[in-house]
CSV table of C-alpha atoms and ligand atoms in Angstrom, one decimal:
chain,number,residue,atom,x,y,z
Z,1,UNK,CA,-30.6,2.7,1.2
Z,2,UNK,CA,-31.4,6.0,-0.5
Z,3,UNK,CA,-28.3,7.9,0.7
Z,4,UNK,CA,-25.8,9.0,-1.6
Z,5,UNK,CA,-23.1,7.3,0.0
Z,6,UNK,CA,-23.4,4.2,2.1
Z,7,UNK,CA,-21.6,0.9,2.9
Z,8,UNK,CA,-22.3,-2.5,1.2
Z,9,UNK,CA,-21.3,-6.1,1.3
Z,10,UNK,CA,-18.8,-7.0,-1.4
Z,11,UNK,CA,-20.7,-10.0,-2.1
Z,12,UNK,CA,-23.2,-9.4,-4.7
Z,13,UNK,CA,-25.7,-12.0,-3.5
Z,14,UNK,CA,-25.8,-10.8,0.0
Z,15,UNK,CA,-27.3,-7.1,-0.1
Z,16,UNK,CA,-26.1,-6.4,3.5
Z,17,UNK,CA,-25.6,-2.5,4.1
Z,18,UNK,CA,-24.6,-0.3,6.7
Z,19,UNK,CA,-25.1,3.5,6.9
Z,20,UNK,CA,-22.3,5.9,6.0
Z,21,UNK,CA,-21.8,6.6,9.7
Z,22,UNK,CA,-21.6,3.0,10.8
Z,23,UNK,CA,-18.3,2.1,12.0
Z,24,UNK,CA,-18.6,-1.8,12.3
Z,25,UNK,CA,-17.0,-1.9,8.7
Z,26,UNK,CA,-18.3,-5.4,8.4
Z,27,UNK,CA,-21.5,-6.8,6.7
Z,28,UNK,CA,-24.2,-7.1,9.2
Z,29,UNK,CA,-25.6,-10.1,7.4
Z,30,UNK,CA,-22.6,-12.3,6.6
Z,31,UNK,CA,-19.8,-10.6,8.3
Z,32,UNK,CA,-17.8,-10.1,5.3
Z,33,UNK,CA,-16.0,-7.1,3.9
Z,34,UNK,CA,-18.2,-4.0,2.9
Z,35,UNK,CA,-17.2,-1.2,0.2
Z,36,UNK,CA,-18.2,2.6,0.4
Z,37,UNK,CA,-20.6,3.0,-2.5
Z,38,UNK,CA,-22.4,6.1,-4.3
Z,39,UNK,CA,-25.4,6.6,-6.0
Z,40,UNK,CA,-23.4,8.7,-8.6
Z,41,UNK,CA,-26.7,9.6,-10.2
Z,42,UNK,CA,-27.2,12.0,-7.1
Z,43,UNK,CA,-23.7,13.3,-7.0
Z,44,UNK,CA,-22.1,15.9,-9.3
Z,45,UNK,CA,-19.2,14.1,-11.1
Z,46,UNK,CA,-16.9,15.9,-13.6
Z,47,UNK,CA,-17.3,14.7,-17.3
Z,48,UNK,CA,-13.5,14.7,-17.6
Z,49,UNK,CA,-10.4,13.9,-15.5
Z,50,UNK,CA,-9.1,17.5,-16.9
Z,51,UNK,CA,-11.5,18.9,-14.8
Z,52,UNK,CA,-9.1,18.1,-11.7
Z,53,UNK,CA,-6.4,20.3,-13.4
Z,54,UNK,CA,-8.4,23.5,-12.1
Z,55,UNK,CA,-7.5,22.7,-8.7
Z,56,UNK,CA,-3.7,23.2,-9.7
Z,57,UNK,CA,-4.5,27.1,-9.3
Z,58,UNK,CA,-6.0,26.7,-5.9
Z,59,UNK,CA,-3.2,25.5,-3.9
Z,60,UNK,CA,-3.9,28.0,-1.1
Z,61,UNK,CA,-6.9,26.0,0.0
Z,62,UNK,CA,-5.9,22.9,1.8
Z,63,UNK,CA,-8.6,20.8,0.2
Z,64,UNK,CA,-7.1,21.6,-3.2
Z,65,UNK,CA,-3.5,21.2,-2.0
Z,66,UNK,CA,-4.1,17.7,-0.7
Z,67,UNK,CA,-3.1,14.9,-3.0
Z,68,UNK,CA,-6.2,13.1,-1.8
Z,69,UNK,CA,-8.9,15.9,-1.4
Z,70,UNK,CA,-8.5,17.6,-4.7
Z,71,UNK,CA,-10.1,14.7,-6.2
Z,72,UNK,CA,-13.1,14.9,-3.5
Z,73,UNK,CA,-15.7,14.4,-6.3
Z,74,UNK,CA,-14.5,10.9,-6.7
Z,75,UNK,CA,-14.7,10.1,-2.8
Z,76,UNK,CA,-17.8,12.1,-1.9
Z,77,UNK,CA,-18.7,10.3,1.3
Z,78,UNK,CA,-18.5,13.5,3.6
Z,79,UNK,CA,-19.0,17.0,3.1
Z,80,UNK,CA,-15.9,19.1,2.6
Z,81,UNK,CA,-16.3,20.7,6.1
Z,82,UNK,CA,-15.4,17.3,7.7
Z,83,UNK,CA,-12.1,16.8,6.0
Z,84,UNK,CA,-9.1,16.1,8.0
Z,85,UNK,CA,-6.0,16.9,6.0
Z,86,UNK,CA,-2.2,17.4,6.8
Z,87,UNK,CA,-1.1,18.1,3.3
Z,88,UNK,CA,-0.7,14.5,2.5
Z,89,UNK,CA,-0.5,13.1,-1.2
Z,90,UNK,CA,2.3,15.5,-2.5
Z,91,UNK,CA,3.9,12.6,-4.3
Z,92,UNK,CA,5.5,12.3,-7.7
Z,93,UNK,CA,5.6,9.9,-10.6
Z,94,UNK,CA,9.0,9.8,-11.6
Z,95,UNK,CA,9.9,8.4,-14.8
Z,96,UNK,CA,12.8,5.9,-14.0
Z,97,UNK,CA,15.1,5.6,-17.3
Z,98,UNK,CA,18.1,4.5,-15.2
Z,99,UNK,CA,16.3,1.3,-14.0
Z,100,UNK,CA,15.0,0.3,-17.3
Z,101,UNK,CA,18.1,-2.0,-18.3
Z,102,UNK,CA,17.6,-3.8,-14.7
Z,103,UNK,CA,14.1,-4.7,-15.4
Z,104,UNK,CA,14.8,-5.1,-19.0
Z,105,UNK,CA,12.1,-2.6,-20.2
Z,106,UNK,CA,12.6,-0.1,-23.0
Z,107,UNK,CA,13.7,3.4,-22.2
Z,108,UNK,CA,10.6,5.8,-21.2
Z,109,UNK,CA,8.5,2.8,-20.4
Z,110,UNK,CA,9.1,2.6,-16.5
Z,111,UNK,CA,7.6,5.0,-14.0
Z,112,UNK,CA,7.8,5.0,-10.2
Z,113,UNK,CA,5.0,6.5,-8.1
Z,114,UNK,CA,7.0,7.5,-5.0
Z,115,UNK,CA,4.7,7.6,-1.9
Z,116,UNK,CA,7.6,8.0,0.4
Z,117,UNK,CA,7.1,11.6,0.2
Z,118,UNK,CA,4.0,11.8,2.3
Z,119,UNK,CA,4.1,13.3,5.8
Z,120,UNK,CA,4.6,10.3,7.6
Z,121,UNK,CA,6.8,8.7,4.8
Z,122,UNK,CA,4.5,6.1,3.3
Z,123,UNK,CA,1.4,5.8,1.2
Z,124,UNK,CA,-0.9,5.3,4.3
Z,125,UNK,CA,-1.3,8.9,4.7
Z,126,UNK,CA,-3.7,8.8,1.5
Z,127,UNK,CA,-5.8,6.4,3.5
Z,128,UNK,CA,-5.7,8.0,7.0
Z,129,UNK,CA,-6.9,11.4,6.0
Z,130,UNK,CA,-10.2,9.7,4.7
Z,131,UNK,CA,-10.3,7.6,7.9
Z,132,UNK,CA,-10.0,10.9,10.0
Z,133,UNK,CA,-12.4,12.6,8.1
Z,134,UNK,CA,-15.0,9.7,8.7
Z,135,UNK,CA,-13.8,9.5,12.2
Z,136,UNK,CA,-14.8,13.2,12.7
Z,137,UNK,CA,-18.0,12.6,11.0
Z,138,UNK,CA,-18.9,10.1,13.5
Z,139,UNK,CA,-17.4,11.8,16.4
Z,140,UNK,CA,-14.8,9.3,17.4
Z,141,UNK,CA,-12.3,10.0,20.2
Z,142,UNK,CA,-9.7,7.0,20.3
Z,143,UNK,CA,-8.5,5.3,17.2
Z,144,UNK,CA,-6.6,1.8,17.0
Z,145,UNK,CA,-4.6,-0.1,14.6
Z,146,UNK,CA,-2.6,-3.3,14.2
Z,147,UNK,CA,0.6,-2.4,12.2
Z,148,UNK,CA,3.7,-3.8,10.7
Z,149,UNK,CA,4.7,0.0,11.1
Z,150,UNK,CA,3.6,2.4,8.8
Z,151,UNK,CA,-0.2,2.4,9.4
Z,152,UNK,CA,0.9,3.1,13.0
Z,153,UNK,CA,3.2,5.7,12.0
Z,154,UNK,CA,0.6,7.5,10.1
Z,155,UNK,CA,-2.1,7.2,12.8
Z,156,UNK,CA,0.3,8.6,15.3
Z,157,UNK,CA,1.2,11.5,12.9
Z,158,UNK,CA,-2.5,12.2,12.1
Z,159,UNK,CA,-3.3,12.1,16.0
Z,160,UNK,CA,-0.5,14.4,17.0
Z,161,UNK,CA,-1.2,16.8,14.0
Z,162,UNK,CA,-4.7,17.1,14.4
Z,163,UNK,CA,-5.7,16.4,17.8
Z,164,UNK,CA,-8.7,14.7,16.8
Z,165,UNK,CA,-8.1,11.4,18.4
Z,166,UNK,CA,-5.7,9.5,20.9
Z,167,UNK,CA,-3.7,6.9,19.1
Z,168,UNK,CA,-3.6,3.2,20.2
Z,169,UNK,CA,-1.1,0.9,18.2
Z,170,UNK,CA,-0.7,-2.7,18.3
Z,171,UNK,CA,2.5,-4.2,17.1
Z,172,UNK,CA,4.1,-7.6,17.1
Z,173,UNK,CA,7.2,-8.2,19.3
Z,174,UNK,CA,10.5,-7.4,17.5
Z,175,UNK,CA,8.5,-7.0,14.1
Z,176,UNK,CA,8.8,-3.6,13.5
Z,177,UNK,CA,11.5,-1.5,11.8
Z,178,UNK,CA,13.1,1.1,13.9
Z,179,UNK,CA,12.3,4.3,11.8
Z,180,UNK,CA,8.6,3.1,12.2
Z,181,UNK,CA,8.7,2.3,16.1
Z,182,UNK,CA,10.6,5.9,16.4
Z,183,UNK,CA,7.6,7.4,14.6
Z,184,UNK,CA,4.9,5.8,17.1
Z,185,UNK,CA,6.9,6.9,20.1
Z,186,UNK,CA,7.9,10.4,19.1
Z,187,UNK,CA,4.4,11.4,18.1
Z,188,UNK,CA,2.9,10.1,21.2
Z,189,UNK,CA,0.9,7.1,20.6
Z,190,UNK,CA,-0.1,4.6,22.9
Z,191,UNK,CA,2.2,1.7,21.7
Z,192,UNK,CA,1.3,-1.6,22.7
Z,193,UNK,CA,3.7,-4.5,21.9
Z,194,UNK,CA,2.2,-7.9,22.0
Z,195,UNK,CA,3.9,-11.3,22.0
Z,196,UNK,CA,3.2,-12.5,18.4
Z,197,UNK,CA,3.3,-11.3,15.0
Z,198,UNK,CA,1.0,-8.8,12.8
Z,199,UNK,CA,-1.6,-11.5,12.3
Z,200,UNK,CA,-2.1,-11.9,16.0
Z,201,UNK,CA,-2.2,-8.1,16.7
Z,202,UNK,CA,-4.8,-7.8,13.9
Z,203,UNK,CA,-6.9,-10.4,15.4
Z,204,UNK,CA,-6.6,-8.6,19.0
Z,205,UNK,CA,-7.1,-5.0,17.6
Z,206,UNK,CA,-10.6,-6.1,16.0
Z,207,UNK,CA,-11.6,-7.7,19.5
Z,208,UNK,CA,-10.5,-4.6,21.4
Z,209,UNK,CA,-12.0,-2.0,19.2
Z,210,UNK,CA,-15.3,-3.7,19.0
Z,211,UNK,CA,-15.4,-4.1,22.7
Z,212,UNK,CA,-14.2,-0.7,23.8
Z,213,UNK,CA,-15.9,1.3,20.8
Z,214,UNK,CA,-12.7,2.3,19.2
Z,215,UNK,CA,-12.4,3.5,15.8
Z,216,UNK,CA,-10.5,1.2,13.8
Z,217,UNK,CA,-8.1,2.5,11.1
Z,218,UNK,CA,-6.9,-0.8,9.5
Z,219,UNK,CA,-7.7,-1.0,5.8
Z,220,UNK,CA,-10.7,-3.4,6.8
Z,221,UNK,CA,-12.0,0.1,7.3
Z,222,UNK,CA,-13.3,0.9,3.7
Z,223,UNK,CA,-12.9,4.7,4.2
Z,224,UNK,CA,-9.3,4.0,4.3
Z,225,UNK,CA,-9.2,2.6,0.7
Z,226,UNK,CA,-11.4,5.6,-0.5
Z,227,UNK,CA,-8.2,7.7,0.2
Z,228,UNK,CA,-5.9,5.3,-1.3
Z,229,UNK,CA,-7.7,5.2,-4.5
Z,230,UNK,CA,-6.0,8.8,-5.1
Z,231,UNK,CA,-2.8,7.2,-5.6
Z,232,UNK,CA,-4.1,6.0,-9.0
Z,233,UNK,CA,-5.6,9.2,-9.8
Z,234,UNK,CA,-2.3,10.8,-9.2
Z,235,UNK,CA,-0.7,8.2,-11.6
Z,236,UNK,CA,-3.3,9.0,-14.3
Z,237,UNK,CA,-2.5,12.6,-13.8
Z,238,UNK,CA,1.2,12.2,-14.0
Z,239,UNK,CA,0.7,10.2,-17.3
Z,240,UNK,CA,-1.6,13.1,-18.9
Z,241,UNK,CA,-4.8,11.0,-17.9
Z,242,UNK,CA,-3.6,8.0,-20.1
Z,243,UNK,CA,-4.0,4.6,-18.5
Z,244,UNK,CA,-0.6,2.7,-18.3
Z,245,UNK,CA,-0.4,-1.1,-19.3
Z,246,UNK,CA,0.5,-2.1,-15.9
Z,247,UNK,CA,0.3,-1.2,-12.2
Z,248,UNK,CA,2.6,-3.1,-9.9
Z,249,UNK,CA,2.3,-3.1,-6.2
Z,250,UNK,CA,3.7,-5.1,-3.2
Z,251,UNK,CA,0.9,-6.9,-1.5
Z,252,UNK,CA,0.6,-7.2,2.5
Z,253,UNK,CA,-2.8,-6.8,3.8
Z,254,UNK,CA,-4.1,-6.2,0.3
Z,255,UNK,CA,-5.4,-2.7,0.9
Z,256,UNK,CA,-3.7,-1.2,-2.0
Z,257,UNK,CA,-4.6,-3.6,-4.8
Z,258,UNK,CA,-8.3,-3.5,-3.4
Z,259,UNK,CA,-8.3,0.3,-3.6
Z,260,UNK,CA,-6.5,0.4,-7.0
Z,261,UNK,CA,-8.9,-2.0,-8.4
Z,262,UNK,CA,-12.0,0.0,-7.2
Z,263,UNK,CA,-10.5,3.3,-8.5
Z,264,UNK,CA,-10.2,2.2,-12.1
Z,265,UNK,CA,-13.6,0.3,-11.9
Z,266,UNK,CA,-15.4,3.3,-10.7
Z,267,UNK,CA,-13.4,5.6,-13.4
Z,268,UNK,CA,-14.7,3.5,-16.3
Z,269,UNK,CA,-18.1,3.2,-14.9
Z,270,UNK,CA,-18.3,7.1,-14.8
Z,271,UNK,CA,-16.7,7.0,-18.3
Z,272,UNK,CA,-13.8,8.9,-17.3
Z,273,UNK,CA,-11.5,6.1,-18.8
Z,274,UNK,CA,-12.1,3.7,-21.4
Z,275,UNK,CA,-9.9,0.7,-20.4
Z,276,UNK,CA,-8.3,-0.7,-17.0
Z,277,UNK,CA,-4.7,-1.5,-16.6
Z,278,UNK,CA,-3.5,-4.8,-15.7
Z,279,UNK,CA,-2.4,-5.2,-12.0
Z,280,UNK,CA,0.3,-7.2,-10.6
Z,281,UNK,CA,0.8,-8.0,-6.9
Z,282,UNK,CA,3.9,-9.0,-5.3
Z,283,UNK,CA,4.4,-10.8,-2.5
Z,284,UNK,CA,7.6,-11.7,-0.4
Z,285,UNK,CA,8.3,-15.6,-0.5
Z,286,UNK,CA,8.0,-15.8,3.2
Z,287,UNK,CA,4.6,-14.2,3.1
Z,288,UNK,CA,3.0,-15.6,0.0
Z,289,UNK,CA,-0.7,-16.3,0.9
Z,290,UNK,CA,-2.0,-14.5,-2.0
Z,291,UNK,CA,0.4,-16.1,-4.4
Z,292,UNK,CA,-0.4,-19.4,-3.3
Z,293,UNK,CA,-4.0,-19.1,-3.4
Z,294,UNK,CA,-4.2,-17.1,-6.8
Z,295,UNK,CA,-1.4,-18.6,-8.8
Z,296,UNK,CA,-0.9,-22.2,-7.3
Z,297,UNK,CA,-4.3,-23.1,-6.4
Z,298,UNK,CA,-6.2,-21.2,-8.9
Z,299,UNK,CA,-8.5,-19.2,-6.8
Z,300,UNK,CA,-10.6,-16.8,-8.5
Z,301,UNK,CA,-13.2,-14.2,-7.3
Z,302,UNK,CA,-15.6,-15.5,-10.1
Z,303,UNK,CA,-18.0,-12.6,-9.6
Z,304,UNK,CA,-18.3,-13.1,-5.9
Z,305,UNK,CA,-18.5,-17.2,-6.2
Z,306,UNK,CA,-14.9,-17.3,-4.7
Z,307,UNK,CA,-14.2,-20.7,-3.3
Z,308,UNK,CA,-14.6,-19.8,0.5
Z,309,UNK,CA,-14.1,-23.4,1.6
Z,310,UNK,CA,-10.8,-23.8,0.0
Z,311,UNK,CA,-9.6,-20.6,1.3
Z,312,UNK,CA,-10.5,-21.7,4.9
Z,313,UNK,CA,-8.8,-24.9,4.4
Z,314,UNK,CA,-5.7,-23.2,3.3
Z,315,UNK,CA,-5.8,-21.0,6.5
Z,316,UNK,CA,-6.6,-23.9,8.7
Z,317,UNK,CA,-3.7,-25.9,7.3
Z,318,UNK,CA,-1.4,-22.9,7.9
Z,319,UNK,CA,-2.4,-22.7,11.4
Z,320,UNK,CA,-2.1,-26.4,12.0
Z,321,UNK,CA,1.6,-26.1,10.8
Z,322,UNK,CA,2.2,-22.9,12.8
Z,323,UNK,CA,3.3,-21.4,9.6
Z,324,UNK,CA,4.4,-17.8,10.5
Z,325,UNK,CA,5.0,-15.1,7.8
Z,326,UNK,CA,8.9,-14.2,7.7
Z,327,UNK,CA,10.6,-11.6,5.1
Z,328,UNK,CA,13.1,-9.0,5.5
Z,329,UNK,CA,10.4,-6.7,4.0
Z,330,UNK,CA,8.7,-6.5,7.4
Z,331,UNK,CA,5.7,-4.1,5.9
Z,332,UNK,CA,4.5,-7.1,4.1
Z,333,UNK,CA,5.2,-9.9,6.6
Z,334,UNK,CA,1.6,-10.8,6.7
Z,335,UNK,CA,0.1,-14.3,6.2
Z,336,UNK,CA,-3.6,-13.5,6.8
Z,337,UNK,CA,-4.4,-10.4,4.5
Z,338,UNK,CA,-7.9,-8.9,5.6
Z,339,UNK,CA,-8.7,-7.8,2.4
Z,340,UNK,CA,-8.2,-11.0,0.4
Z,341,UNK,CA,-11.6,-11.2,-1.1
Z,342,UNK,CA,-11.2,-7.6,-2.3
Z,343,UNK,CA,-8.0,-8.2,-3.7
Z,344,UNK,CA,-9.4,-11.2,-5.7
Z,345,UNK,CA,-12.2,-8.8,-7.1
Z,346,UNK,CA,-9.6,-6.3,-8.0
Z,347,UNK,CA,-7.4,-8.9,-9.8
Z,348,UNK,CA,-10.6,-9.9,-11.8
Z,349,UNK,CA,-11.4,-6.5,-12.8
Z,350,UNK,CA,-7.9,-5.7,-13.8
Z,351,UNK,CA,-6.8,-9.1,-15.4
Z,352,UNK,CA,-4.5,-9.3,-12.5
Z,353,UNK,CA,-1.2,-11.5,-11.9
Z,354,UNK,CA,0.6,-12.4,-8.5
Z,355,UNK,CA,4.3,-13.2,-8.2
Z,356,UNK,CA,6.4,-14.1,-5.2
Z,357,UNK,CA,10.1,-12.6,-4.9
Z,358,UNK,CA,12.8,-13.7,-2.5
Z,359,UNK,CA,14.4,-11.3,0.0
Z,360,UNK,CA,17.4,-11.4,-2.1
Z,361,UNK,CA,15.5,-10.1,-5.3
Z,362,UNK,CA,13.8,-7.5,-3.1
Z,363,UNK,CA,17.1,-6.0,-1.5
Z,364,UNK,CA,19.0,-5.9,-4.8
Z,365,UNK,CA,16.1,-4.2,-6.4
Z,366,UNK,CA,16.0,-1.8,-3.6
Z,367,UNK,CA,19.8,-1.1,-4.0
Z,368,UNK,CA,19.0,-0.6,-7.8
Z,369,UNK,CA,16.3,2.0,-6.9
Z,370,UNK,CA,18.4,3.7,-4.6
Z,371,UNK,CA,21.4,3.9,-7.2
Z,372,UNK,CA,19.0,5.5,-9.4
Z,373,UNK,CA,17.7,8.4,-7.1
Z,374,UNK,CA,14.8,7.2,-5.1
Z,375,UNK,CA,15.1,5.9,-1.8
Z,376,UNK,CA,12.7,3.2,-0.6
Z,377,UNK,CA,12.0,0.5,2.2
Z,378,UNK,CA,12.5,-3.3,1.2
Z,379,UNK,CA,8.7,-3.8,0.9
Z,380,UNK,CA,8.4,-1.0,-1.7
Z,381,UNK,CA,11.2,-2.8,-3.8
Z,382,UNK,CA,9.3,-5.7,-4.1
Z,383,UNK,CA,7.3,-4.1,-6.9
Z,384,UNK,CA,10.5,-3.5,-8.8
Z,385,UNK,CA,11.9,-7.1,-8.2
Z,386,UNK,CA,8.3,-8.3,-9.3
Z,387,UNK,CA,8.6,-6.5,-12.5
Z,388,UNK,CA,11.8,-8.1,-13.5
Z,389,UNK,CA,10.4,-11.4,-13.0
Z,390,UNK,CA,7.5,-10.5,-15.1
Z,391,UNK,CA,9.7,-9.2,-17.8
Z,392,UNK,CA,11.8,-12.6,-17.6
Z,393,UNK,CA,8.6,-14.6,-18.1
Z,394,UNK,CA,7.4,-12.3,-20.9
Z,395,UNK,CA,4.3,-11.4,-19.1
Z,396,UNK,CA,5.1,-7.7,-19.3
Z,397,UNK,CA,6.0,-6.8,-22.6
Z,398,UNK,CA,9.3,-4.7,-23.2
Z,399,UNK,CA,7.5,-1.7,-24.7
Z,400,UNK,CA,4.8,-1.5,-22.2
Z,401,UNK,CA,4.1,1.1,-19.9
Z,402,UNK,CA,4.6,0.1,-16.4
Z,403,UNK,CA,4.1,1.9,-13.0
Z,404,UNK,CA,5.7,0.6,-10.0
Z,405,UNK,CA,4.6,2.0,-6.6
Z,406,UNK,CA,7.1,2.7,-4.2
Z,407,UNK,CA,5.1,2.5,-1.0
Z,408,UNK,CA,7.6,3.7,1.8
Z,409,UNK,CA,10.6,5.8,2.4
Z,410,UNK,CA,14.0,4.4,2.6
Z,411,UNK,CA,14.7,5.7,6.2
Z,412,UNK,CA,11.8,3.7,7.5
Z,413,UNK,CA,14.1,0.8,7.6
Z,414,UNK,CA,17.9,1.7,7.8
Z,415,UNK,CA,18.9,-1.6,9.4
Z,416,UNK,CA,18.0,-3.4,6.2
Z,417,UNK,CA,20.0,-1.0,3.9
Z,418,UNK,CA,23.0,-0.7,6.2
Z,419,UNK,CA,23.2,-4.5,6.8
Z,420,UNK,CA,23.1,-4.8,2.7
Z,421,UNK,CA,25.9,-2.4,2.3
Z,422,UNK,CA,27.8,-3.3,5.4
Z,423,UNK,CA,31.6,-4.4,5.5
Z,424,UNK,CA,30.6,-6.3,8.9
Z,425,UNK,CA,29.8,-9.9,8.0
Z,426,UNK,CA,28.4,-10.4,11.5
Z,427,UNK,CA,25.8,-7.9,10.8
Z,428,UNK,CA,25.3,-9.2,7.3
Z,429,UNK,CA,24.6,-12.5,8.6
Z,430,UNK,CA,22.4,-11.6,11.5
Z,431,UNK,CA,19.9,-9.4,9.5
Z,432,UNK,CA,20.3,-11.0,6.2
Z,433,UNK,CA,22.1,-14.4,5.9
Z,434,UNK,CA,19.7,-16.1,8.5
Z,435,UNK,CA,16.9,-15.0,5.7
Z,436,UNK,CA,18.6,-16.6,2.8
Z,437,UNK,CA,20.2,-13.5,1.4
Z,438,UNK,CA,23.5,-14.7,0.2
Z,439,UNK,CA,25.2,-11.9,-1.8
Z,440,UNK,CA,24.7,-8.0,-1.5
Z,441,UNK,CA,24.8,-7.9,-5.3
Z,442,UNK,CA,25.0,-4.1,-5.5
Z,443,UNK,CA,26.5,-3.3,-2.1
Z,444,UNK,CA,28.2,0.1,-1.9
Z,445,UNK,CA,30.6,-0.5,0.9
Z,446,UNK,CA,32.1,2.5,2.9
Z,447,UNK,CA,35.8,2.6,2.3
Z,448,UNK,CA,38.1,2.4,5.8
Z,449,UNK,CA,40.9,4.7,5.6
Z,450,UNK,CA,43.4,5.9,8.3
Z,451,UNK,CA,43.4,9.4,9.3
Z,452,UNK,CA,46.2,10.5,7.0
Z,453,UNK,CA,45.9,13.1,4.1
Z,454,UNK,CA,47.8,10.8,1.6
Z,455,UNK,CA,45.9,7.8,2.4
Z,456,UNK,CA,42.7,9.6,2.0
Z,457,UNK,CA,43.8,11.1,-1.5
Z,458,UNK,CA,44.9,7.7,-2.6
Z,459,UNK,CA,41.5,6.2,-1.6
Z,460,UNK,CA,39.7,8.9,-3.6
Z,461,UNK,CA,41.9,8.5,-6.6
Z,462,UNK,CA,41.3,4.9,-6.4
Z,463,UNK,CA,37.5,4.7,-6.1
Z,464,UNK,CA,36.4,7.9,-7.6
V,1,LIG,N1,4.4,-1.2,1.4
V,1,LIG,C1,4.5,-0.7,2.8
V,1,LIG,C2,5.6,0.1,2.9
V,1,LIG,C3,3.7,-1.1,3.7
V,1,LIG,O1,3.6,-0.5,4.8
V,1,LIG,C4,2.5,-1.9,3.3
V,1,LIG,C5,1.5,-2.1,4.5
V,1,LIG,C6,2.6,-2.6,2.2
V,1,LIG,C7,3.4,-2.0,1.2
V,1,LIG,C8,1.3,-3.5,1.8
V,1,LIG,O2,0.2,-2.8,1.4
V,1,LIG,O3,-1.4,-3.9,3.2
V,1,LIG,O4,-2.1,-2.4,1.3
V,1,LIG,O5,-1.2,-4.7,0.8
V,1,LIG,N2,1.7,-2.0,5.8
V,1,LIG,C9,0.7,-2.3,6.8
V,1,LIG,C10,1.0,-1.4,7.9
V,1,LIG,C11,0.2,-3.6,6.9
V,1,LIG,O6,0.9,-2.1,9.1
V,1,LIG,O7,1.6,-0.6,8.0
V,1,LIG,P1,-1.3,-3.5,1.7
């Protein structure tokens, strides 16, 4: 391939390639995952990350306003004229001193990268703008995804905002939080609810897209991950271009961890950073494929020589025992992460670790995040719960600088939040108790008061 950007199999020994405008998104030789790769020698790349500060004075230009495209020199797969942006990526890296005692870090060491501020309320918009740019380049008219709710919300928002494509969404029955389902419906997406869960929907959407030639926007699409790299560019920007010691992220389909690893690997390759942070991926215990493979079975990327048969045996056994993912963090309720090999590679590049956390730990961490100012959905709080564990184990040092990614907004899943804080034991049991959550440790209960001035004043004096 002589192009400046093309797609290439991630297996170093395979060498399969696809042109930049190919929408198969799998290696034509071995069927594996592909990356978007660049011939940097034929592209103009800034010699310092500080170059991007010049974009702050050009915020009238949608390309410089976008938190994704103001880093366009680092994802140069399309000419700027193809870019489809809806103002994604206006997110914040917030120093979170209030949470430090909960996770046992020194003050000033913890930062939360809050992706809930995106137009559709989750980090997915970072990837969707890149996928839409690519879809426009190839002239796609219909786009599909399987989703636990946020990819579909993002697709629906982008379709309705740009008019570029028709959205077709596959979701598992009863597996999607209400805030996310509301978005798919409100933004006019064709919403197909199949009997089964996300893993079933993911298989189907791949078949259907292939058969009908529909553009696939799941994170198996490598252009999605190009957009998600920018989450890490913004983290660096928030830290004055200094590399943190740790980046901690929830793991579901493993797109984010794969994108983050690639972002840092490329930055070092380009001489724009001198070291990589360590990565920690946090699974829910009810959806812990990566944890089991990486931490319990010792599966490693090994420069591409990962033990494929061992992984296949793991999935065959899962299938034989009909093991299904189950967690209150429905966004990461996934047993078959499509980006598994890429995640293993990112963990190798970034000397990573993987942990699992229970639904109880997730909800307690979520309540603590909320009590200190940012609202996130359950899956997002897995990063903070995971950090707490890594501190207890001494893997993360007390003085290390840590960034936890809060992937989605609090209002995505009001049911989980209300059940946790609820005074209604039946609701608690129905939503959380059956998942093994025993105590709402940080519940902030509504106070029931008769409609009487004295009683109301008494309650206020008692509680505030
Ligand atoms: N956090 C949130 C809020 C998510 O929606 C997802 C994934 C993840 C974390 C996990 O990220 O897949 O990159 O490891 N949601 C997908 C969806 C699967 O369909 O919306 P990942």
